Coordinates of C-alpha atoms in Angstrom, one line a residue:
Chain A
X81 CA -1.8 -69.3 -10.7
X82 CA 1.0 -68.4 -12.6
X83 CA 2.8 -65.6 -10.9
X84 CA 6.0 -63.5 -12.3
X85 CA 8.0 -61.9 -9.7
X86 CA 10.3 -59.5 -10.9
X87 CA 12.3 -57.0 -8.2
X88 CA 15.1 -54.7 -9.1
X89 CA 15.0 -52.3 -6.3
X90 CA 18.3 -53.1 -5.7
X91 CA 21.6 -53.4 -7.4
X92 CA 20.7 -57.3 -6.7
X93 CA 17.9 -58.0 -9.5
X94 CA 16.2 -60.8 -9.1
X95 CA 12.7 -62.6 -11.1
X96 CA 10.7 -65.7 -10.5
X97 CA 8.1 -67.5 -11.8
X98 CA 5.8 -69.2 -9.6
X99 CA 4.2 -72.0 -11.6
X100 CA 0.8 -73.1 -9.0
X101 CA 3.0 -72.6 -5.9
X102 CA 5.9 -74.2 -7.1
X103 CA 8.9 -72.0 -8.2
X104 CA 9.9 -72.9 -12.2
X105 CA 12.6 -70.1 -12.6
X106 CA 14.1 -68.3 -9.6
X107 CA 17.3 -66.1 -11.0
X108 CA 19.4 -63.4 -10.0
X109 CA 21.3 -60.6 -11.9
X110 CA 23.4 -57.8 -11.7
X111 CA 21.2 -54.5 -12.0
X112 CA 23.5 -52.0 -13.1
X113 CA 21.6 -48.4 -13.1
X114 CA 22.4 -47.9 -16.2
X115 CA 21.4 -51.7 -18.0
X116 CA 17.9 -53.4 -18.2
X117 CA 19.6 -56.1 -20.4
X118 CA 19.7 -58.6 -18.1
X119 CA 16.1 -58.8 -16.7
X120 CA 15.1 -59.1 -20.5
X121 CA 17.3 -61.9 -21.2
X122 CA 16.0 -63.5 -18.2
X123 CA 12.3 -62.5 -18.8
X124 CA 12.3 -64.0 -22.3
X125 CA 13.2 -67.4 -20.2
X126 CA 10.3 -67.2 -18.0
X127 CA 7.5 -65.9 -20.3
X128 CA 8.7 -69.2 -22.8
X129 CA 8.0 -71.8 -19.6
X130 CA 4.4 -70.9 -19.5
X131 CA 1.8 -70.2 -21.8
X132 CA 0.2 -67.6 -19.7
X133 CA 0.6 -64.9 -16.8
X134 CA -2.1 -64.6 -14.2
X135 CA -0.2 -62.1 -12.0
X136 CA 3.0 -59.6 -12.5
X137 CA 4.3 -58.7 -8.9
X138 CA 7.2 -56.1 -8.9
X139 CA 8.9 -54.7 -5.6
X140 CA 8.2 -51.2 -5.6
X141 CA 11.1 -50.3 -3.1
X142 CA 12.2 -48.6 -1.7
X143 CA 15.2 -48.7 -3.6
X144 CA 16.4 -47.2 -6.9
X145 CA 13.7 -45.4 -8.8
X146 CA 15.7 -46.4 -12.2
X147 CA 15.6 -50.0 -11.6
X148 CA 11.6 -50.1 -10.2
X149 CA 10.2 -48.2 -12.8
X150 CA 12.3 -50.7 -15.6
X151 CA 10.7 -53.6 -13.6
X152 CA 7.0 -51.5 -13.5
X153 CA 7.4 -50.5 -17.9
X154 CA 8.7 -54.1 -18.3
X155 CA 5.6 -55.4 -16.4
X156 CA 3.6 -52.8 -18.3
X157 CA 4.4 -54.5 -21.2
X158 CA 3.6 -57.9 -20.1
X159 CA 0.1 -57.4 -18.5
X160 CA -0.9 -55.2 -22.0
X161 CA 0.4 -58.2 -24.3
X162 CA -0.4 -61.2 -21.8
X163 CA -3.3 -59.9 -20.1
X164 CA -1.5 -60.1 -16.9
X165 CA -2.6 -58.4 -13.7
X166 CA 0.4 -56.0 -12.1
X167 CA 0.3 -56.1 -8.5
X168 CA 2.5 -54.3 -6.1
X169 CA 4.4 -54.7 -3.2
X170 CA 7.3 -53.3 -1.0
X171 CA 10.6 -55.0 -1.8
X172 CA 11.7 -55.0 2.1
X173 CA 8.9 -57.1 2.8
X174 CA 10.1 -59.6 0.9
X175 CA 13.9 -59.6 2.2
X176 CA 15.7 -63.1 2.0
X177 CA 15.4 -64.0 5.9
X178 CA 14.1 -66.7 8.4
X179 CA 12.9 -63.9 10.7
X180 CA 9.1 -63.7 11.5
X181 CA 9.6 -59.8 12.3
X182 CA 11.8 -57.2 11.0
X183 CA 13.2 -53.9 10.6
X184 CA 14.3 -52.5 7.5
X185 CA 16.0 -49.2 7.0
X186 CA 18.5 -47.7 4.2
X187 CA 20.0 -44.2 2.6
X188 CA 17.5 -41.7 1.4
X189 CA 20.4 -39.3 0.9
X190 CA 20.4 -35.9 2.1
X191 CA 20.9 -36.7 5.7
X192 CA 17.6 -39.0 5.6
X193 CA 17.4 -43.0 6.0
X194 CA 13.5 -44.6 5.2
X195 CA 12.0 -46.4 8.3
X196 CA 9.6 -49.5 7.9
X197 CA 8.7 -52.7 10.3
X198 CA 7.8 -55.9 8.8
X199 CA 5.5 -58.1 9.8
X200 CA 3.7 -61.4 8.2
X201 CA 5.2 -60.3 4.4
X202 CA 3.7 -56.3 5.0
X203 CA 4.9 -53.5 6.5
X204 CA 3.1 -52.0 9.6
X205 CA 5.0 -49.1 9.9
X206 CA 6.1 -46.8 6.8
X207 CA 8.6 -47.2 5.0
X208 CA 8.6 -43.7 6.6
X209 CA 11.8 -40.5 5.6
X210 CA 13.2 -39.9 8.4
X211 CA 16.3 -38.6 9.9
X212 CA 19.4 -40.6 11.8
X213 CA 18.3 -39.9 15.2
X214 CA 14.6 -40.6 14.4
X215 CA 15.9 -44.1 13.1
X216 CA 18.1 -44.5 15.9
X217 CA 14.8 -44.1 18.3
X218 CA 12.8 -46.4 16.2
X219 CA 15.4 -49.0 16.4
X220 CA 15.8 -48.7 20.1
X221 CA 11.8 -49.1 20.1
X222 CA 12.0 -52.5 18.5
X223 CA 14.8 -53.8 20.0
X224 CA 14.2 -57.8 19.3
X225 CA 13.6 -57.1 15.9
X226 CA 16.7 -58.1 13.6
X227 CA 17.6 -54.8 11.6
X228 CA 18.3 -55.0 7.6
X229 CA 19.6 -52.8 5.3
X230 CA 20.6 -54.0 1.7
X231 CA 24.0 -52.4 1.3
X232 CA 26.5 -51.2 4.5
X233 CA 25.2 -48.1 6.0
X234 CA 28.4 -46.6 8.0
X235 CA 26.0 -44.9 10.7
X236 CA 24.0 -48.1 11.3
X237 CA 27.2 -50.7 11.5
X238 CA 24.8 -53.1 13.6
X239 CA 22.5 -53.5 10.4
X240 CA 23.0 -56.8 8.8
X241 CA 22.7 -57.0 5.1
X242 CA 19.6 -58.8 4.1
X243 CA 18.7 -58.2 -0.3
X244 CA 15.0 -58.9 -1.5
X245 CA 14.3 -61.4 -2.7
X246 CA 11.8 -62.4 -6.3
X247 CA 11.2 -65.9 -5.5
X248 CA 9.7 -64.5 -1.6
X249 CA 7.8 -61.4 -3.9
X250 CA 5.8 -64.2 -5.4
X251 CA 4.9 -65.9 -2.2
X252 CA 3.8 -62.6 -1.2
X253 CA 1.5 -62.4 -4.0
X254 CA 0.6 -65.6 -3.6
X255 CA -0.5 -65.8 -0.3
X256 CA -2.4 -61.9 -1.2
X257 CA -0.2 -60.5 1.5
X258 CA 1.5 -57.1 1.7
X259 CA 0.0 -55.9 -1.6
X260 CA -0.1 -52.3 -1.7
X261 CA -1.1 -51.2 -5.4
X262 CA -2.5 -52.6 -8.9
X263 CA -3.0 -52.1 -11.8
X264 CA -1.2 -48.5 -11.9
X265 CA 2.3 -49.0 -10.4
X266 CA 4.9 -46.8 -9.1
X267 CA 7.8 -46.8 -7.1
X268 CA 7.5 -46.1 -3.2
X269 CA 8.8 -42.6 -3.9
X270 CA 9.9 -41.2 -0.6
X271 CA 10.1 -37.5 -1.8
X272 CA 9.4 -34.9 -4.3
X273 CA 11.8 -34.5 -7.3
X274 CA 14.1 -32.2 -5.9
X275 CA 14.3 -29.4 -8.3
X276 CA 17.3 -26.3 -8.1
X277 CA 15.3 -23.6 -9.1
X278 CA 17.6 -21.0 -10.8
X279 CA 17.6 -17.2 -8.9
X280 CA 15.6 -15.1 -10.3
X281 CA 16.7 -12.3 -12.4
X282 CA 15.2 -9.8 -14.3
X283 CA 15.0 -9.5 -18.0
X284 CA 17.7 -7.7 -18.4
X285 CA 19.9 -9.4 -15.5
Chain B
X200 CA 21.5 -62.7 -27.2
X201 CA 19.7 -63.3 -30.7
X202 CA 16.4 -61.5 -30.4
X203 CA 13.5 -64.5 -30.5
X204 CA 11.9 -63.6 -33.3
X205 CA 12.0 -63.8 -37.1
X206 CA 13.0 -60.5 -38.6
X207 CA 10.3 -59.3 -41.3
X208 CA 11.1 -58.5 -44.2
X209 CA 8.0 -57.3 -45.6
X210 CA 6.5 -53.9 -45.8
X211 CA 3.1 -54.3 -44.4
X212 CA 3.8 -55.5 -41.4
X213 CA 1.9 -52.8 -38.4
X214 CA 4.5 -51.6 -36.1
X215 CA 4.1 -49.9 -32.7
X216 CA 6.5 -47.1 -31.9
X217 CA 7.0 -46.0 -28.0
X218 CA 8.9 -42.7 -28.0
X219 CA 10.2 -41.1 -24.7
X220 CA 13.3 -39.3 -25.1
X221 CA 12.4 -36.1 -23.5
X222 CA 9.6 -34.7 -22.3
X223 CA 7.1 -35.9 -24.9
X224 CA 5.2 -39.7 -24.1
X225 CA 4.2 -41.1 -27.8
X226 CA 2.9 -43.9 -29.5
X227 CA 2.7 -44.1 -33.0
X228 CA 0.7 -47.1 -34.9
X229 CA 1.9 -48.1 -38.7
X230 CA 1.0 -50.2 -41.3
X231 CA 3.0 -50.5 -43.9
X232 CA 3.9 -47.5 -45.1
X233 CA 0.7 -45.7 -43.8
X234 CA 0.3 -44.0 -40.6
X235 CA -2.7 -45.3 -38.6
X236 CA -2.2 -43.3 -35.7
X237 CA 0.5 -40.9 -34.0
X238 CA -0.2 -39.7 -30.3
X239 CA 1.6 -37.5 -27.8
X240 CA 1.4 -37.1 -24.3
X241 CA 2.8 -33.4 -23.9
X242 CA 4.5 -32.2 -20.1
X243 CA 5.1 -29.2 -21.3
X244 CA 2.8 -27.8 -18.8
X245 CA 4.1 -30.2 -15.9
X246 CA 7.9 -28.7 -16.7
X247 CA 6.5 -24.6 -17.4
X248 CA 7.0 -24.3 -13.8
X249 CA 9.9 -25.2 -13.9
X250 CA 11.4 -23.0 -16.6
X251 CA 12.8 -26.6 -18.4
X252 CA 12.7 -30.6 -18.3
X253 CA 13.2 -32.0 -14.9
X254 CA 14.4 -35.5 -15.7
X255 CA 13.1 -37.1 -12.4
X256 CA 9.3 -35.4 -13.1
X257 CA 9.8 -36.5 -17.3
X258 CA 10.0 -39.8 -15.9
X259 CA 7.1 -39.8 -13.4
X260 CA 5.5 -38.3 -16.1
X261 CA 6.4 -41.2 -18.7
X262 CA 5.6 -44.2 -16.6
X263 CA 1.8 -42.7 -16.2
X264 CA 1.2 -42.0 -19.0
X265 CA 2.2 -44.5 -21.3
X266 CA -0.5 -47.4 -20.9
X267 CA -3.0 -44.6 -21.6
X268 CA -1.3 -42.8 -25.0
X269 CA -0.7 -46.5 -26.2
X270 CA -3.9 -47.7 -25.8
X271 CA -5.4 -44.4 -27.5
X272 CA -2.9 -44.9 -29.9
X273 CA -4.0 -48.6 -31.2
X274 CA -8.2 -47.2 -30.6
X275 CA -7.2 -45.3 -32.5
X276 CA -5.6 -46.7 -35.1
X277 CA -8.3 -49.5 -34.6
X278 CA -5.7 -52.4 -34.0
X279 CA -5.6 -54.5 -31.4
X280 CA -2.1 -55.7 -29.6
X281 CA -2.2 -58.9 -31.2
X282 CA -2.3 -57.7 -34.8
X283 CA 1.3 -56.0 -34.0
X284 CA 4.1 -57.6 -35.7
X285 CA 6.9 -55.4 -34.1
X286 CA 7.4 -53.0 -31.3
X287 CA 10.1 -50.2 -31.2
X288 CA 11.5 -47.5 -29.0
X289 CA 13.8 -45.2 -29.2
X290 CA 17.1 -45.8 -27.2
X291 CA 19.2 -42.8 -27.7
X292 CA 20.0 -40.0 -27.7
X293 CA 17.8 -38.1 -24.8
X294 CA 17.2 -38.3 -21.2
X295 CA 18.5 -42.0 -19.6
X296 CA 15.3 -41.8 -17.2
X297 CA 13.0 -41.2 -19.6
X298 CA 14.2 -43.3 -22.6
X299 CA 14.1 -46.1 -20.3
X300 CA 10.9 -46.2 -19.5
X301 CA 9.7 -46.8 -23.3
X302 CA 12.5 -49.1 -24.2
X303 CA 11.2 -51.4 -21.4
X304 CA 7.3 -51.3 -22.1
X305 CA 8.3 -51.7 -25.7
X306 CA 10.6 -54.7 -24.7
X307 CA 8.2 -56.3 -22.1
X308 CA 5.8 -55.9 -25.2
X309 CA 8.2 -57.6 -28.0
X310 CA 8.6 -60.5 -25.0
X311 CA 4.9 -60.6 -24.2
X312 CA 4.2 -61.4 -27.4
X313 CA 7.2 -63.1 -29.3
X314 CA 7.9 -60.5 -32.0
X315 CA 10.9 -58.2 -32.6
X316 CA 12.5 -55.6 -30.6
X317 CA 14.0 -52.8 -32.9
X318 CA 15.6 -50.0 -30.7
X319 CA 15.5 -46.6 -33.1
X320 CA 17.8 -43.6 -32.8
X321 CA 15.8 -40.7 -32.0
X322 CA 18.2 -38.7 -34.6
X323 CA 18.0 -40.6 -37.5
X324 CA 13.7 -40.9 -36.8
X325 CA 13.9 -36.7 -37.5
X326 CA 16.2 -37.2 -40.4
X327 CA 14.3 -39.0 -42.2
X328 CA 11.1 -37.8 -41.3
X329 CA 10.8 -35.5 -44.3
X330 CA 10.4 -38.3 -46.5
X331 CA 7.5 -40.0 -44.2
X332 CA 4.6 -40.2 -46.5
X333 CA 6.5 -39.6 -49.7
X334 CA 5.9 -41.7 -52.9
X335 CA 9.9 -42.0 -53.3
X336 CA 10.9 -42.4 -50.2
X337 CA 14.6 -42.4 -48.3
X338 CA 16.5 -39.9 -51.6
X339 CA 20.2 -38.9 -51.2
X340 CA 20.0 -35.8 -49.8
X341 CA 21.8 -33.0 -47.3
X342 CA 19.1 -33.5 -44.5
X343 CA 19.9 -30.5 -41.6
X344 CA 18.5 -31.3 -37.3
X345 CA 17.4 -28.5 -35.9
X346 CA 15.7 -28.9 -32.7
X347 CA 15.7 -28.1 -28.5
X348 CA 19.0 -30.4 -28.5
X349 CA 20.4 -31.1 -31.6
X350 CA 21.6 -28.9 -34.7
X351 CA 23.3 -31.2 -37.2
X352 CA 24.0 -31.3 -41.3
X353 CA 24.2 -34.8 -42.6
X354 CA 24.6 -35.9 -46.3
X355 CA 22.4 -39.4 -46.9
X356 CA 23.2 -41.2 -49.5
X357 CA 20.4 -44.2 -48.4
X358 CA 18.5 -45.7 -45.3
X359 CA 21.5 -46.0 -42.8
X360 CA 24.1 -44.8 -44.7
X361 CA 24.8 -41.4 -43.3
X362 CA 27.8 -39.1 -43.1
X363 CA 27.9 -36.2 -40.5
X364 CA 29.1 -33.1 -41.7
X365 CA 28.7 -30.6 -39.0
X366 CA 27.0 -29.7 -35.7
X367 CA 26.5 -27.2 -33.2
X368 CA 29.9 -26.6 -30.9
X369 CA 27.3 -25.4 -28.1
X370 CA 23.9 -25.1 -27.8
X371 CA 21.5 -26.5 -30.1
X372 CA 19.4 -24.0 -32.3
X373 CA 16.1 -24.4 -30.3
X374 CA 17.7 -24.4 -27.2
X375 CA 19.4 -20.9 -27.8
X376 CA 15.5 -19.9 -29.0
X377 CA 14.0 -21.3 -25.6
X378 CA 17.0 -19.5 -23.8
X379 CA 16.5 -16.3 -25.0
X380 CA 12.7 -17.2 -24.7
X381 CA 13.2 -17.5 -20.9
X382 CA 16.0 -14.1 -20.7
X383 CA 12.9 -12.2 -22.6
X384 CA 9.9 -13.3 -20.6
X385 CA 8.4 -15.5 -22.8
X386 CA 6.1 -17.7 -21.9
X387 CA 8.1 -22.0 -21.4
X388 CA 9.1 -23.0 -24.4
X389 CA 10.5 -19.9 -25.7
X390 CA 11.2 -20.7 -29.2
X391 CA 7.4 -20.9 -30.9
X392 CA 6.7 -17.4 -28.8
X393 CA 9.8 -16.1 -30.3
X394 CA 8.5 -16.8 -33.6
X395 CA 5.4 -15.8 -33.1
X396 CA 6.5 -12.2 -31.4
X397 CA 9.6 -11.6 -34.0
X398 CA 6.7 -11.8 -37.3
X399 CA 6.0 -8.5 -36.2
X400 CA 9.3 -6.8 -35.5
X401 CA 12.4 -5.9 -37.6
X402 CA 14.4 -8.6 -38.8
X403 CA 17.3 -5.7 -39.5
X404 CA 16.7 -4.1 -36.1
X405 CA 19.7 -5.0 -34.3
X406 CA 22.4 -6.5 -36.4
X407 CA 23.6 -9.9 -34.2
X408 CA 26.8 -11.8 -34.4
X409 CA 26.4 -14.4 -37.5
X410 CA 28.6 -17.2 -35.6
X411 CA 30.6 -19.2 -37.4
X412 CA 28.7 -17.9 -40.6
X413 CA 31.7 -17.7 -42.7
X414 CA 34.6 -20.8 -40.9
X415 CA 35.2 -23.3 -42.9
X416 CA 33.5 -25.7 -41.9
X417 CA 29.2 -27.2 -41.1
X418 CA 29.8 -26.6 -37.2
X419 CA 27.6 -24.2 -35.7
X420 CA 27.7 -22.3 -32.6
X421 CA 24.3 -20.5 -30.9
X422 CA 25.6 -19.7 -27.3
X423 CA 27.8 -16.8 -27.9
X424 CA 24.3 -15.3 -30.0
X425 CA 22.5 -15.5 -26.7
X426 CA 25.0 -13.9 -24.7
X427 CA 24.5 -11.0 -27.2
X428 CA 20.6 -10.5 -26.6
X429 CA 21.4 -10.9 -22.9
X430 CA 24.2 -7.8 -23.4
X431 CA 21.0 -5.9 -24.8
X432 CA 18.5 -6.3 -23.4
X433 CA 19.8 -3.8 -20.2
X434 CA 20.2 -0.6 -23.3
X435 CA 17.1 -1.6 -25.6
X436 CA 16.2 2.2 -25.4
X437 CA 13.2 2.0 -28.3
X438 CA 14.4 -1.7 -29.9
X439 CA 10.8 -3.6 -29.4
X440 CA 10.4 -7.2 -28.2
X441 CA 9.4 -7.8 -31.3
X442 CA 12.6 -5.9 -32.6
X443 CA 14.7 -7.9 -30.6
X444 CA 12.8 -11.2 -31.3
X445 CA 12.9 -10.9 -34.8
X446 CA 16.7 -9.7 -35.0
X447 CA 17.6 -13.0 -33.1
X448 CA 15.8 -15.3 -35.3
X449 CA 17.0 -13.8 -38.4
X450 CA 20.7 -14.3 -37.1
X451 CA 20.3 -17.9 -36.0
X452 CA 18.2 -18.3 -39.5
X453 CA 20.8 -16.9 -41.5
X454 CA 23.3 -19.1 -40.4
X455 CA 21.2 -21.6 -40.8
X456 CA 20.1 -21.7 -44.1
X457 CA 23.7 -20.6 -45.4
X458 CA 25.7 -23.6 -44.0
X459 CA 22.9 -26.0 -45.6
X460 CA 23.0 -24.6 -48.7
X461 CA 26.5 -24.2 -48.5
X462 CA 26.9 -28.2 -47.6
X463 CA 24.5 -29.1 -50.6
X464 CA 26.7 -27.4 -52.9
X465 CA 30.2 -29.5 -51.2
X466 CA 28.2 -32.6 -51.8
X467 CA 26.4 -31.7 -54.5
X468 CA 23.2 -33.2 -53.2
X469 CA 20.4 -31.7 -54.6
X470 CA 17.9 -32.2 -52.1
X471 CA 17.5 -30.6 -49.1
X472 CA 15.5 -32.6 -46.1
X473 CA 14.8 -30.2 -43.5
X474 CA 13.8 -32.2 -39.6
X475 CA 13.2 -31.1 -35.3
X476 CA 11.2 -28.7 -33.7
X477 CA 12.7 -25.7 -35.2
X478 CA 12.0 -26.4 -39.0
X479 CA 8.8 -25.4 -37.8
X480 CA 10.0 -21.9 -37.8
X481 CA 8.0 -19.6 -40.3
X482 CA 11.1 -17.8 -41.1
X483 CA 13.7 -20.5 -41.6
X484 CA 10.8 -22.1 -43.8
X485 CA 10.6 -18.9 -45.8
X486 CA 13.8 -18.2 -46.4
X487 CA 15.4 -22.3 -47.1
X488 CA 12.4 -22.6 -49.6
X489 CA 13.5 -18.5 -51.4
X490 CA 17.5 -20.1 -51.4
X491 CA 16.4 -23.4 -52.5
X492 CA 14.3 -21.6 -55.3
X493 CA 17.4 -19.8 -56.0
X494 CA 20.1 -22.8 -56.3
X495 CA 17.6 -24.7 -58.2
X496 CA 17.3 -27.1 -55.2
X497 CA 14.6 -28.6 -53.8
X498 CA 13.1 -29.0 -50.4
X499 CA 12.0 -31.4 -48.4
X500 CA 10.5 -30.5 -44.4
X501 CA 9.0 -32.4 -42.1
X502 CA 5.1 -32.3 -42.0
X503 CA 4.6 -29.8 -39.0
X504 CA 3.1 -33.3 -36.7
X505 CA 7.2 -35.0 -37.3
X506 CA 9.0 -32.0 -36.2
X507 CA 8.8 -32.1 -32.6
X508 CA 9.4 -34.8 -31.1
X509 CA 6.8 -38.2 -31.6
X510 CA 6.8 -41.6 -32.3
X511 CA 5.2 -41.7 -36.2
X512 CA 9.1 -41.0 -37.3
X513 CA 10.2 -43.7 -35.0
X514 CA 7.9 -45.8 -36.4
X515 CA 8.8 -44.8 -39.8
X516 CA 12.4 -46.2 -39.0
X517 CA 11.6 -49.2 -37.5
X518 CA 9.9 -50.0 -40.4
X519 CA 12.6 -49.1 -42.6
X520 CA 14.3 -51.5 -40.2
X521 CA 12.5 -54.7 -40.9
X522 CA 12.3 -54.2 -44.8
X523 CA 16.0 -54.5 -44.3
X524 CA 15.7 -57.5 -42.4
X525 CA 17.0 -55.8 -38.6
X526 CA 15.8 -55.9 -36.0
X527 CA 17.1 -55.1 -32.6
X528 CA 18.4 -57.7 -29.5
X529 CA 16.3 -57.4 -26.0
X530 CA 20.3 -56.8 -24.7
X531 CA 20.2 -53.7 -26.4
X532 CA 20.3 -51.1 -24.4
X533 CA 19.5 -47.0 -24.1
X534 CA 22.8 -44.7 -24.5
X535 CA 21.8 -41.3 -24.1
X536 CA 24.7 -39.6 -25.4
X537 CA 23.9 -42.0 -29.1
X538 CA 25.5 -40.3 -32.0
X539 CA 23.9 -40.5 -35.6
X540 CA 27.0 -42.0 -37.4
X541 CA 29.5 -44.1 -35.0

């Protein structure tokens, strides 16, 4: 079984290649929101290492919509070109940590946060779009679990920094854990697009 | 980083081209000079409720639409992916969140099949679209690109050798059409509806300003004209909607035609190539034909299917690049503000 995993949901991108349980490649790079050049350089190296890909596992976030879409679109090309099966997993289920279970939170803009509780490689609660006070309440309800975020959150200074790992994503895919989607993948959209409608104006206005 | 595959220098290459610069998800398959398939999944209905393109919505739609659009294009062409020699995609200008979808899929395909990737300038696609399918191919000309996002005059010396003569300083002509359509309460997109209503109106009924008609350059300006329409609306009196549309359209067309012909005269080019969505406008075509005939110029207007955003024109530029031994590195990024001429 050959699994290629991609996570670009944060600005610490990663690509891993798992061949019959052994990591053949595990690279990280700066995944700036506006650039995908690093990703494709690594993908080219990864694909050159193997004659075929069975699965491409994508970290779906929550995180940068742009980053996740680039990964999904690249994977779509790999799927069409190589016949690899696409699978999607929450990036927050593949954080670089030794903890067996954790809470993951992040800034979701406009005074909201996302919250999720991870156990056994899968999200058992969320990801949910919630207020700051609700995050506090949910953290209090699980005070034994560590709290992770991908960037420092001023509202939650106790949250530790932990980033998604493409290698862990590949392992989860291998074990069949945490898979939330196959085939038609989309980022984990926490809300509908924010669209500012113009004020109604008469034809003469 | 160099592209992994060697450039192809024959004209018979099979190309899969992708266009996602704005709100159309498009894929085309070409072999040699022949267009085998060109598919477009329009998002107009999705964006109509907002009165314009919403970038976040467009990006979500592209991601959903590309797989079926590519599959349709390949099926219609009767081509298997393994037969494709190169993958091309629009890398700019356009909406960043839309461009990244098409380029990433094309790069993924190029990586998977170890074939060349070609990053294509959307404006060059429009620019050369009038030549697509012609026996002679790209010829020296003065070109007018006139669409919802662009209005510019370019001198073409040969493929890859272009000189910008002038461009709009504010709204694109198509943008002015769409905004006026919106002001008049016409369905989105307003441009084609303004053109439709104008056919039954009097183009001389309202004397709208012809901005920069006599300026000593090849620049355009259409925002003032749009404002003139807005100021007129509360005091229309017996002026009908078709009259407003026809008069507005006439003002736009007069400036486009006059400046294009003047550019041909200044450069000594006898061929005028016109492309972009507004080149479908019937009045523009009519007046350009008459003006070119009067001056002894040849007029080449892109086929209607190539006027709005499409992937066939992207594939055509890709084919020319390949024929000139060019390909792009996978590290070439999107550029939402990409220019035709550096």
